[in-house]
Structures are given as structure tokens and as C-alpha cells.
Amino acid sequence: MREVVLVYLDRSGGLQKFVHDCKKYNDSKQSYAVYRFIISINPSDVAELDATLGNYILHNPLQAAQIFQSVCFVAIKTLSLIEQLQTEAQISILLKPTHLPPFPSYVLSLSAYPFNYTSQRFYMSDGIVIAMGTVTKYTQGARFLCTEETCPFSEGFRCIRVHCPGATESATVRTDFVCSLCSSPLQEDMKFRVLGDKQIVEMIDAKILNALKGYSSDKSHVRIQAFTVFLR
């Protein structure tokens, strides 16, 4: 699948954009804990190249992002795109689909039962925004060092924490992380914390418009409830 990823990025223009994004990082001459890349994906085009990879992107996007991460790391090292990059863990890939298949199973509707949204895959959702919070910061990535000076993980970029979709802030930054090599406490290197913007939005199902129009249905009881969306 790594070969298919490289072929798709080359044909779609994604590889050229990736090289351009790498140039901006490299020109900054600043060493980052995490290098974040957003890659636009057309699931239909990927499925035509390789059905397995296309299905993987649609239904296991977090695992599919790891394949793209591996390919991007090899490309950076082979072409010497970012001199400061040391480990593959420093690369954060966000797959951004241009569209999803027009099937009901890809539509997230909180007004339809049952709620079988246990898989961490892509969904489409339509609604009306009824409230918006202020834009705040969240941690996209952080570098941790082992407190045991003789441990190999006490230097370099071996212990990297990267925010994953659906995770809370404490999953990325905490004070109780321990070294996987010697079990000593890990301490964050604050100089390398990477921040991003976060906004909380309250949405409500678009079917509320029917109630506002005075639309009457056969249902004796109707309950409308808002849901929260995190924009990162």
C-alpha cells in the first residue's frame, strides 16, 4: 500500500504540495517537535488505484494516516526536504477527504436510531450552528525527555506525543508519563510544544426547521437536542 500511496500523491499533485510544505519548514531553520501535514484525499481515485487502500482510508483513517506517515518520512529523508527532522514520530499526517460515498452509512444523523457510530471513521453531518465558543489553543504535539540522564530517551526526539482525533488534552500532555525503556518519569520540553487553534460549536439537526415552520407530523412527541462539535 505504500507504493500505491506514493503513486497517488504523485498523480494527484499531493506530492508537489507536500514538498512545498516541507520547504516552508526547512526554510524556517527552527526545530519542531511535530511537523504537521494536511493531505487532501479523493477516496474514489484512491479506490481505482487500489481498492484495499481506498477502503482502509474510508474505514480506518487513523491507521491509513500511519501508512502516509511512513511514506512521507521516507520521502523527506530520501530527498533531504527537512534537515531538522530526526524521527518518523515527529510527522503528523491529517487525511482530508474531498468527499465521501453518497450512501446513508456515511451520514451521521443523531436523530436516527440506533446510534451505531462506534468506529473511528469519516462521517458527513449536516446541521445548524446555534452557538460558537471563542477560539482557544490546544496542544497538537509535544516532546518529552526521560529524566534518567543515562537513558537514551533523555535526548533527541524519541518520545513524541501527538494529538489524535477524539482525544482529550490530557492524552497529549500530562505529568505522569513514564519512559518505555527504563520506566523513569518523562518531562516535557516546553520549548518544543506545538499549539493549534480549537473552537467548540453547538449544532442542532436541520430537521428543527420543520418545527419552526409549523410542520406537523404524526409523532406525538418530538425531542430536539443540540450536539457539540470540536473544530481543530
PDB file of C-alpha atoms in Angstrom, residues 45-186:
ATOM      1  CA  ASP A  45      -9.397   7.979  -7.121  1.00  0.00           C
ATOM      2  CA  VAL A  46      -7.577   6.000  -4.438  1.00  0.00           C
ATOM      3  CA  ALA A  47     -10.042   3.109  -4.762  1.00  0.00           C
ATOM      4  CA  GLU A  48      -9.424   2.982  -8.515  1.00  0.00           C
ATOM      5  CA  LEU A  49      -5.697   2.565  -7.891  1.00  0.00           C
ATOM      6  CA  ASP A  50      -6.104   0.100  -5.042  1.00  0.00           C
ATOM      7  CA  ALA A  51      -9.444  -0.934  -3.558  1.00  0.00           C
ATOM      8  CA  THR A  52      -7.845  -2.132  -0.323  1.00  0.00           C
ATOM      9  CA  LEU A  53      -6.195   1.219   0.364  1.00  0.00           C
ATOM     10  CA  GLY A  54      -9.366   3.108  -0.570  1.00  0.00           C
ATOM     11  CA  ASN A  55     -11.398   1.033   1.867  1.00  0.00           C
ATOM     12  CA  TYR A  56      -8.708   1.477   4.513  1.00  0.00           C
ATOM     13  CA  ILE A  57      -8.821   5.273   4.202  1.00  0.00           C
ATOM     14  CA  LEU A  58     -12.611   5.353   4.491  1.00  0.00           C
ATOM     15  CA  HIS A  59     -12.978   2.953   7.406  1.00  0.00           C
ATOM     16  CA  ASN A  60      -9.629   3.083   9.239  1.00  0.00           C
ATOM     17  CA  PRO A  61      -8.379   6.640   8.663  1.00  0.00           C
ATOM     18  CA  LEU A  62      -6.098   6.695  11.712  1.00  0.00           C
ATOM     19  CA  GLN A  63      -4.279   3.552  10.597  1.00  0.00           C
ATOM     20  CA  ALA A  64      -4.240   4.779   6.993  1.00  0.00           C
ATOM     21  CA  ALA A  65      -2.595   8.004   8.161  1.00  0.00           C
ATOM     22  CA  GLN A  66       0.248   5.905   9.589  1.00  0.00           C
ATOM     23  CA  ILE A  67       0.914   4.498   6.112  1.00  0.00           C
ATOM     24  CA  PHE A  68       1.058   8.029   4.697  1.00  0.00           C
ATOM     25  CA  GLN A  69       3.291   8.986   7.626  1.00  0.00           C
ATOM     26  CA  SER A  70       5.773   6.247   6.742  1.00  0.00           C
ATOM     27  CA  VAL A  71       5.807   7.238   3.058  1.00  0.00           C
ATOM     28  CA  CYS A  72       6.264  10.931   3.869  1.00  0.00           C
ATOM     29  CA  PHE A  73       9.117  10.182   6.260  1.00  0.00           C
ATOM     30  CA  VAL A  74      10.975   8.167   3.621  1.00  0.00           C
ATOM     31  CA  ALA A  75      10.393  10.946   1.077  1.00  0.00           C
ATOM     32  CA  ILE A  76      11.749  13.598   3.455  1.00  0.00           C
ATOM     33  CA  LYS A  77      14.861  11.587   4.237  1.00  0.00           C
ATOM     34  CA  THR A  78      15.481  10.490   0.640  1.00  0.00           C
ATOM     35  CA  LEU A  79      15.096  13.984  -0.814  1.00  0.00           C
ATOM     36  CA  SER A  80      16.561  15.790   2.240  1.00  0.00           C
ATOM     37  CA  LEU A  81      13.480  18.007   2.483  1.00  0.00           C
ATOM     38  CA  ILE A  82      13.702  18.841   6.211  1.00  0.00           C
ATOM     39  CA  GLU A  83      17.173  18.774   7.671  1.00  0.00           C
ATOM     40  CA  GLN A  84      15.944  19.152  11.268  1.00  0.00           C
ATOM     41  CA  LEU A  85      13.689  16.056  11.157  1.00  0.00           C
ATOM     42  CA  GLN A  86      15.050  13.149  13.176  1.00  0.00           C
ATOM     43  CA  THR A  87      12.355  10.501  13.726  1.00  0.00           C
ATOM     44  CA  GLU A  88       9.203   9.307  11.971  1.00  0.00           C
ATOM     45  CA  ALA A  89       7.195  10.016  15.135  1.00  0.00           C
ATOM     46  CA  GLN A  90       7.686  13.746  14.510  1.00  0.00           C
ATOM     47  CA  ILE A  91       5.442  13.632  11.429  1.00  0.00           C
ATOM     48  CA  SER A  92       1.720  14.193  11.935  1.00  0.00           C
ATOM     49  CA  ILE A  93      -0.497  13.424   8.942  1.00  0.00           C
ATOM     50  CA  LEU A  94      -4.102  14.618   8.696  1.00  0.00           C
ATOM     51  CA  LEU A  95      -6.047  12.985   5.875  1.00  0.00           C
ATOM     52  CA  LYS A  96      -8.720  15.313   4.498  1.00  0.00           C
ATOM     53  CA  PRO A  97     -11.212  13.597   2.153  1.00  0.00           C
ATOM     54  CA  THR A  98     -12.620  15.748  -0.649  1.00  0.00           C
ATOM     55  CA  HIS A  99     -15.913  13.857  -0.391  1.00  0.00           C
ATOM     56  CA  LEU A 100     -17.423  10.648   0.946  1.00  0.00           C
ATOM     57  CA  PRO A 101     -19.501   7.995  -0.863  1.00  0.00           C
ATOM     58  CA  PRO A 102     -23.163   9.122  -1.179  1.00  0.00           C
ATOM     59  CA  PHE A 103     -24.524   6.317   0.969  1.00  0.00           C
ATOM     60  CA  PRO A 104     -26.605   6.537   4.184  1.00  0.00           C
ATOM     61  CA  SER A 105     -23.949   4.678   6.195  1.00  0.00           C
ATOM     62  CA  TYR A 106     -21.589   7.629   5.753  1.00  0.00           C
ATOM     63  CA  VAL A 107     -24.080  10.169   7.109  1.00  0.00           C
ATOM     64  CA  LEU A 108     -24.010  10.840  10.834  1.00  0.00           C
ATOM     65  CA  SER A 109     -27.555  11.593  11.950  1.00  0.00           C
ATOM     66  CA  LEU A 110     -28.211  11.964  15.658  1.00  0.00           C
ATOM     67  CA  SER A 111     -31.966  11.865  15.017  1.00  0.00           C
ATOM     68  CA  ALA A 112     -31.903   8.299  13.714  1.00  0.00           C
ATOM     69  CA  TYR A 113     -31.714   5.206  15.916  1.00  0.00           C
ATOM     70  CA  PRO A 114     -29.731   3.174  16.678  1.00  0.00           C
ATOM     71  CA  PHE A 115     -26.516   5.124  17.219  1.00  0.00           C
ATOM     72  CA  ASN A 116     -24.008   2.706  15.727  1.00  0.00           C
ATOM     73  CA  TYR A 117     -21.161   5.195  15.443  1.00  0.00           C
ATOM     74  CA  THR A 118     -18.522   3.228  17.322  1.00  0.00           C
ATOM     75  CA  SER A 119     -15.934   3.114  14.533  1.00  0.00           C
ATOM     76  CA  GLN A 120     -13.436   5.950  14.222  1.00  0.00           C
ATOM     77  CA  ARG A 121     -14.027   6.642  10.547  1.00  0.00           C
ATOM     78  CA  PHE A 122     -15.247   9.542   8.442  1.00  0.00           C
ATOM     79  CA  TYR A 123     -18.867  10.685   8.554  1.00  0.00           C
ATOM     80  CA  MET A 124     -20.805  13.546   6.994  1.00  0.00           C
ATOM     81  CA  SER A 125     -23.136  15.598   9.170  1.00  0.00           C
ATOM     82  CA  ASP A 126     -25.467  18.484   8.357  1.00  0.00           C
ATOM     83  CA  GLY A 127     -26.824  20.818  10.977  1.00  0.00           C
ATOM     84  CA  ILE A 128     -27.460  24.358  12.092  1.00  0.00           C
ATOM     85  CA  VAL A 129     -24.941  26.188  14.261  1.00  0.00           C
ATOM     86  CA  ILE A 130     -26.699  27.735  17.240  1.00  0.00           C
ATOM     87  CA  ALA A 131     -23.682  28.770  19.322  1.00  0.00           C
ATOM     88  CA  MET A 132     -19.944  29.228  18.887  1.00  0.00           C
ATOM     89  CA  GLY A 133     -17.236  29.452  21.518  1.00  0.00           C
ATOM     90  CA  THR A 134     -14.109  31.552  21.345  1.00  0.00           C
ATOM     91  CA  VAL A 135     -11.004  30.271  19.586  1.00  0.00           C
ATOM     92  CA  THR A 136      -8.594  28.749  22.100  1.00  0.00           C
ATOM     93  CA  LYS A 137      -5.298  26.891  21.894  1.00  0.00           C
ATOM     94  CA  TYR A 138      -4.706  23.166  22.211  1.00  0.00           C
ATOM     95  CA  THR A 139      -1.566  21.026  22.046  1.00  0.00           C
ATOM     96  CA  GLN A 140      -1.007  19.414  18.655  1.00  0.00           C
ATOM     97  CA  GLY A 141       2.263  17.826  19.687  1.00  0.00           C
ATOM     98  CA  ALA A 142       4.862  17.808  22.446  1.00  0.00           C
ATOM     99  CA  ARG A 143       8.341  16.483  23.097  1.00  0.00           C
ATOM    100  CA  PHE A 144       9.146  14.543  26.261  1.00  0.00           C
ATOM    101  CA  LEU A 145      12.551  13.625  27.673  1.00  0.00           C
ATOM    102  CA  CYS A 146      13.433  10.890  30.139  1.00  0.00           C
ATOM    103  CA  THR A 147      14.549  12.234  33.495  1.00  0.00           C
ATOM    104  CA  GLU A 148      17.188   9.489  33.787  1.00  0.00           C
ATOM    105  CA  GLU A 149      20.283  11.090  32.237  1.00  0.00           C
ATOM    106  CA  THR A 150      21.863   7.749  31.297  1.00  0.00           C
ATOM    107  CA  CYS A 151      18.781   6.653  29.343  1.00  0.00           C
ATOM    108  CA  PRO A 152      18.956   7.013  25.514  1.00  0.00           C
ATOM    109  CA  PHE A 153      15.488   8.636  25.635  1.00  0.00           C
ATOM    110  CA  SER A 154      16.854  11.535  27.679  1.00  0.00           C
ATOM    111  CA  GLU A 155      17.787  13.308  24.453  1.00  0.00           C
ATOM    112  CA  GLY A 156      16.646  13.559  20.867  1.00  0.00           C
ATOM    113  CA  PHE A 157      13.064  13.186  19.628  1.00  0.00           C
ATOM    114  CA  ARG A 158      12.253   9.643  20.674  1.00  0.00           C
ATOM    115  CA  CYS A 159       9.276  10.434  22.931  1.00  0.00           C
ATOM    116  CA  ILE A 160       6.733  12.449  20.938  1.00  0.00           C
ATOM    117  CA  ARG A 161       3.076  12.888  21.861  1.00  0.00           C
ATOM    118  CA  VAL A 162       0.728  13.863  19.020  1.00  0.00           C
ATOM    119  CA  HIS A 163      -2.943  14.751  19.322  1.00  0.00           C
ATOM    120  CA  CYS A 164      -5.280  12.225  17.697  1.00  0.00           C
ATOM    121  CA  PRO A 165      -8.893  12.933  16.641  1.00  0.00           C
ATOM    122  CA  GLY A 166     -11.256  12.359  19.545  1.00  0.00           C
ATOM    123  CA  ALA A 167      -8.550  12.540  22.198  1.00  0.00           C
ATOM    124  CA  THR A 168      -8.614  14.907  25.152  1.00  0.00           C
ATOM    125  CA  GLU A 169      -5.861  17.351  26.058  1.00  0.00           C
ATOM    126  CA  SER A 170      -4.663  15.080  28.873  1.00  0.00           C
ATOM    127  CA  ALA A 171      -3.953  12.322  26.360  1.00  0.00           C
ATOM    128  CA  THR A 172      -1.276  14.523  24.793  1.00  0.00           C
ATOM    129  CA  VAL A 173       0.135  16.446  27.753  1.00  0.00           C
ATOM    130  CA  ARG A 174       0.328  15.038  31.305  1.00  0.00           C
ATOM    131  CA  THR A 175       2.851  14.797  34.104  1.00  0.00           C
ATOM    132  CA  ASP A 176       2.574  11.052  34.751  1.00  0.00           C
ATOM    133  CA  PHE A 177       4.046   9.662  31.530  1.00  0.00           C
ATOM    134  CA  VAL A 178       6.872   7.175  32.037  1.00  0.00           C
ATOM    135  CA  CYS A 179       9.738   6.105  29.809  1.00  0.00           C
ATOM    136  CA  SER A 180       9.013   2.928  27.842  1.00  0.00           C
ATOM    137  CA  LEU A 181      12.673   1.953  28.092  1.00  0.00           C
ATOM    138  CA  CYS A 182      13.584   2.447  31.760  1.00  0.00           C
ATOM    139  CA  SER A 183      10.218   3.360  33.365  1.00  0.00           C
ATOM    140  CA  SER A 184      11.575   6.659  34.685  1.00  0.00           C
ATOM    141  CA  PRO A 185       9.268   9.725  34.649  1.00  0.00           C
ATOM    142  CA  LEU A 186       9.100  11.741  31.441  1.00  0.00           C
TER     143      LEU A 186
END
